[in-house]
Amino acid sequence: MSSDIILEVDNLAVEFATFGGSVQAVRDVSFKLHKGTTLAIVGESGCGKSVTVQTLVGLIPMPPGRITAGSARLRGEELLGLSSDQLNRYRGKRIGMIFQDAMSALNPTMTIGDQIAETLLVHMGMSAAAARQEVIALLSQVQIPEPERRMRQYPFEFSGGMLQRAMIALSIACQPEVLIADEPTTALDVTIQAQILQLLESLQRSRGLSIILITHDLGVVARMAHEVAVMYAGQIVEQGSVDDIFYRSAHPYTLGLKAAMPGKTAQKAELHEIPGSPPDLFAPPAGCGFHARCPHVMQLCESKAPPLFGAAHQARCWLHHAQAPTHPLRQQLLATTGNGSC
Amino acid sequence: MLIEARKLRKYFSLGHGKQVHAVDDVSLGIAEHEVLGLVGESGSGKTTFGKTLIGLYDKTGGQVVYRDRELPQRYQAQDYKRQASEIQMIFQDPYSSLNPRMTIQEIIAEGLLIRDGGNLGSVRDKVVYWLERVGLHGDHLSRYPHEFSGGQRQRVGIARALIVEPKLLICDEPISALDVSVQAQVVKLLGELKQSLGLAMLFIAHDLSMVRYVSDRMAVMYLGSLVEVGPADAVYFSPQHPYTKMLISSNPEPDPVHERQRKDVIVSGEIPSPVNLQPGCRFAGRCPLVEPHCRLETPMLRTVAANHLAACHLL
């Protein structure tokens, strides 16, 4: 893995003002994205994964949203707190984004070709004729058959899989360094999902793209990710390499997620649900966000929030504290980092 | 067999002589106490099959036999009333399938009151019993659906369906709108209820590993026709039909080492339009093994192993 850091997010915190009070959607999130790799952010609905990345590209309306702390740097340049003019210089150009629902993300009144050409005209200063050629090239790169004909069609004339391809073409048109993919295959069938994941992988190889992949599907994570961050209740509770997360899970929530999925082994292992539901982010619990659902909960967990323990492989769980009772989970973190203290 | 579809057919007319072949001559039965999983891509007709099976759609052709009695071709009001205490359904979207203006008590009791008469007070104990049986609290009675999370609403949907003590439960994508940890809660609940009540279920879903987990048998539909059916493990681990193979090999496993060793799956094309289908194998256009006669002659289901059938000319 290259140590070339493209995007670095430190201690990001985002809250929303609502009638019911302020919702702390993202709390103290830090991660690094390395060149040419895929970082998967995994979590359940409401864990703050989409808000985290939407904040990076200025898609969170402010107000009601508010960034209360943190910084995010694209190759050293600060992204947070920019004006919308400044934002437009890199949004769509240096950071591309694809969304879950391509049908509502694209403009229904413009042809696919015009939408892709628009970004080329604005960001790359191309002539209309050059943009047209480029659109055809892009559409064939994302394996849309008959690009000359398809570019004159409207979104409603595309199937779900083809629309997702068109959106990928649009997002890579200006050769961004970073591609943010927010649940890109959730609305698609598995066969089409396999096609789209293969496409993203081959684009990553040919263009050296760095990808932030938001998903809730651990299968997709295993398929695509190099690094993984697991989010719960607005925080990253565990992060590390994909093998750390799957084979040396060090947080009870990650273990719970894995146990809640049926395996592929011939004998049917029992499914273990995680009891209860995520906490209310209007008033996040004083201690660990997961304590109410955690099978290993200790007294400390209810009152004091755990820090991230570990170095390359990190977990936000008191079980990793040197004074915590010995627990098999602790070995997981020690196995990878050789560093149990924080 | 508890319920059996014989050459069940449902076409939707688009006018101008165009017809959508949503379900085309599907023969499939569910035994007492059996869970039959039904998988396929969107547009394969799995939901339409479920709804036609229980009379929510009129049949275009074929028969449905329930406990040796043929069900009517087109349901009248009294047919629904009679069948509803035998067959119930839970739906994919726990948000739109519960009336937002009714309390939980009204929602759960409604079927019972329609069938047996009486009033909310007289069935209160039973409603409380079912609320607790699905893991909610008895004091949730007067709350409204918006006060519950997705998983809790799905539990309300299950209580609503089971209070009339049906023999067959049609589950149409009951977990796909839920988060992973909550999916396991609902699947386990359905499993427990199946055991204790002796329910049979048609479990429609697109999550292959989950379907294999909950089902005794698994059926695969493609473009309105049944392409493979057999014991769930046999279909999952040794799929016979090229479509089933493609479907199962496209499903990413939560195991990075396994995924790194994965050969790129050849998944060509997309599910075509189901309008005015011609004879021939439905999958011919996407099949990596296609031969000329596949496009001419519709393959029939044939036995490939014990209780395992597939419809492919090449088997």
GROMACS .gro file of C-alpha atoms in nm, chain A residues 43-46 159-162 165 186-195 197-198 201 205 216-220 222-225 242-243 246-247 253 256-257 259-278 293, chain B residues 40-43 46 149 152 155 178-185 187-188 206-216 232-233 236-237 243 246-260 262-271 286:
model
  120
   43GLY     CA    1  -2.247   0.128   0.930
   44GLU     CA    2  -2.621   0.110   0.971
   45SER     CA    3  -2.870   0.381   0.877
   46GLY     CA    4  -2.827   0.691   1.086
  159SER     CA    5  -3.211   0.099  -1.676
  160GLY     CA    6  -3.090   0.124  -1.316
  161GLY     CA    7  -2.755  -0.035  -1.392
  162MET     CA    8  -2.698   0.181  -1.701
  165ARG     CA    9  -2.275   0.367  -1.521
  186THR     CA   10  -2.765  -0.074  -0.283
  187ALA     CA   11  -3.055  -0.022  -0.522
  188LEU     CA   12  -2.922  -0.271  -0.778
  189ASP     CA   13  -2.961  -0.645  -0.824
  190VAL     CA   14  -2.664  -0.864  -0.731
  191THR     CA   15  -2.575  -0.938  -1.092
  192ILE     CA   16  -2.573  -0.567  -1.181
  193GLN     CA   17  -2.394  -0.491  -0.855
  194ALA     CA   18  -2.118  -0.731  -0.961
  195GLN     CA   19  -2.085  -0.546  -1.292
  197LEU     CA   20  -1.813  -0.319  -0.866
  198GLN     CA   21  -1.596  -0.467  -1.141
  201GLU     CA   22  -1.224  -0.166  -0.966
  205ARG     CA   23  -0.657   0.045  -1.157
  216HIS     CA   24  -2.382  -0.126   0.482
  217ASP     CA   25  -2.308  -0.453   0.300
  218LEU     CA   26  -2.013  -0.643   0.446
  219GLY     CA   27  -1.994  -0.854   0.130
  220VAL     CA   28  -1.929  -0.541  -0.077
  222ALA     CA   29  -1.485  -0.760   0.156
  223ARG     CA   30  -1.497  -0.740  -0.222
  224MET     CA   31  -1.375  -0.381  -0.264
  225ALA     CA   32  -1.203  -0.232   0.039
  242VAL     CA   33  -0.990  -0.508   0.558
  243ASP     CA   34  -0.826  -0.819   0.703
  246PHE     CA   35  -1.287  -0.921   0.919
  247TYR     CA   36  -1.037  -1.159   1.077
  253TYR     CA   37  -2.017  -0.396   1.732
  256GLY     CA   38  -2.208  -0.830   1.622
  257LEU     CA   39  -2.247  -0.722   1.259
  259ALA     CA   40  -2.254  -1.264   1.355
  260ALA     CA   41  -2.579  -1.115   1.228
  261MET     CA   42  -2.504  -1.228   0.871
  262PRO     CA   43  -2.555  -1.582   0.753
  263GLY     CA   44  -2.222  -1.738   0.658
  264LYS     CA   45  -2.144  -1.933   0.345
  265THR     CA   46  -2.039  -2.249   0.525
  266ALA     CA   47  -2.228  -2.569   0.458
  267GLN     CA   48  -2.357  -2.604   0.813
  268LYS     CA   49  -2.588  -2.327   0.915
  269ALA     CA   50  -2.429  -2.140   1.201
  270GLU     CA   51  -2.686  -1.971   1.418
  271LEU     CA   52  -2.760  -1.607   1.344
  272HIS     CA   53  -2.698  -1.374   1.634
  273GLU     CA   54  -2.889  -1.052   1.629
  274ILE     CA   55  -2.767  -0.739   1.802
  275PRO     CA   56  -3.043  -0.669   2.053
  276GLY     CA   57  -3.198  -0.325   2.074
  277SER     CA   58  -3.145  -0.034   1.839
  278PRO     CA   59  -2.890   0.249   1.799
  293ARG     CA   60  -2.643  -0.327   2.317
  382GLY     CA   61  -3.458  -1.361  -0.862
  383GLU     CA   62  -3.367  -1.017  -0.988
  384SER     CA   63  -3.615  -0.732  -0.979
  385GLY     CA   64  -3.859  -0.783  -1.261
  388LYS     CA   65  -4.140  -1.314  -0.769
  491SER     CA   66  -3.827   0.205   1.418
  494GLN     CA   67  -4.027  -0.264   1.531
  497ARG     CA   68  -4.271  -0.680   1.411
  520LEU     CA   69  -3.388  -0.322   0.745
  521ASP     CA   70  -3.033  -0.282   0.875
  522VAL     CA   71  -2.816  -0.592   0.902
  523SER     CA   72  -2.836  -0.627   1.281
  524VAL     CA   73  -3.214  -0.582   1.270
  525GLN     CA   74  -3.252  -0.825   0.978
  526ALA     CA   75  -3.115  -1.099   1.201
  527GLN     CA   76  -3.369  -1.006   1.472
  529VAL     CA   77  -3.532  -1.358   1.069
  530LYS     CA   78  -3.485  -1.520   1.408
  548HIS     CA   79  -3.308  -1.115  -0.321
  549ASP     CA   80  -3.048  -1.171  -0.050
  550LEU     CA   81  -2.932  -1.518  -0.148
  551SER     CA   82  -2.739  -1.606   0.164
  552MET     CA   83  -3.029  -1.501   0.387
  553VAL     CA   84  -3.280  -1.696   0.177
  554ARG     CA   85  -3.063  -2.004   0.195
  555TYR     CA   86  -3.043  -1.956   0.570
  556VAL     CA   87  -3.419  -1.942   0.630
  557SER     CA   88  -3.548  -2.179   0.362
  558ASP     CA   89  -3.597  -2.553   0.337
  574ALA     CA   90  -3.190  -2.477  -0.032
  575ASP     CA   91  -2.836  -2.603   0.028
  578TYR     CA   92  -2.695  -2.262  -0.314
  579PHE     CA   93  -2.389  -2.486  -0.319
  585TYR     CA   94  -2.869  -1.823  -1.434
  588MET     CA   95  -2.449  -1.636  -1.229
  589LEU     CA   96  -2.673  -1.511  -0.948
  590ILE     CA   97  -2.487  -1.698  -0.676
  591SER     CA   98  -2.141  -1.616  -0.806
  592SER     CA   99  -2.230  -1.243  -0.820
  593ASN     CA  100  -2.315  -1.238  -0.451
  594PRO     CA  101  -2.015  -1.096  -0.262
  595GLU     CA  102  -1.929  -1.290   0.054
  596PRO     CA  103  -1.824  -1.114   0.374
  597ASP     CA  104  -1.480  -1.275   0.355
  598PRO     CA  105  -1.191  -1.072   0.206
  599VAL     CA  106  -0.965  -1.371   0.133
  600HIS     CA  107  -1.244  -1.546  -0.051
  601GLU     CA  108  -1.315  -1.227  -0.245
  602ARG     CA  109  -0.950  -1.176  -0.344
  604ARG     CA  110  -1.263  -1.463  -0.677
  605LYS     CA  111  -1.235  -1.484  -1.049
  606ASP     CA  112  -1.415  -1.205  -1.221
  607VAL     CA  113  -1.767  -1.322  -1.273
  608ILE     CA  114  -1.891  -1.298  -1.624
  609VAL     CA  115  -2.221  -1.125  -1.582
  610SER     CA  116  -2.340  -1.013  -1.916
  611GLY     CA  117  -2.631  -0.786  -1.989
  612GLU     CA  118  -2.941  -0.706  -1.789
  613ILE     CA  119  -3.282  -0.862  -1.745
  628ARG     CA  120  -2.742  -1.352  -2.136
   0.00000   0.00000   0.00000
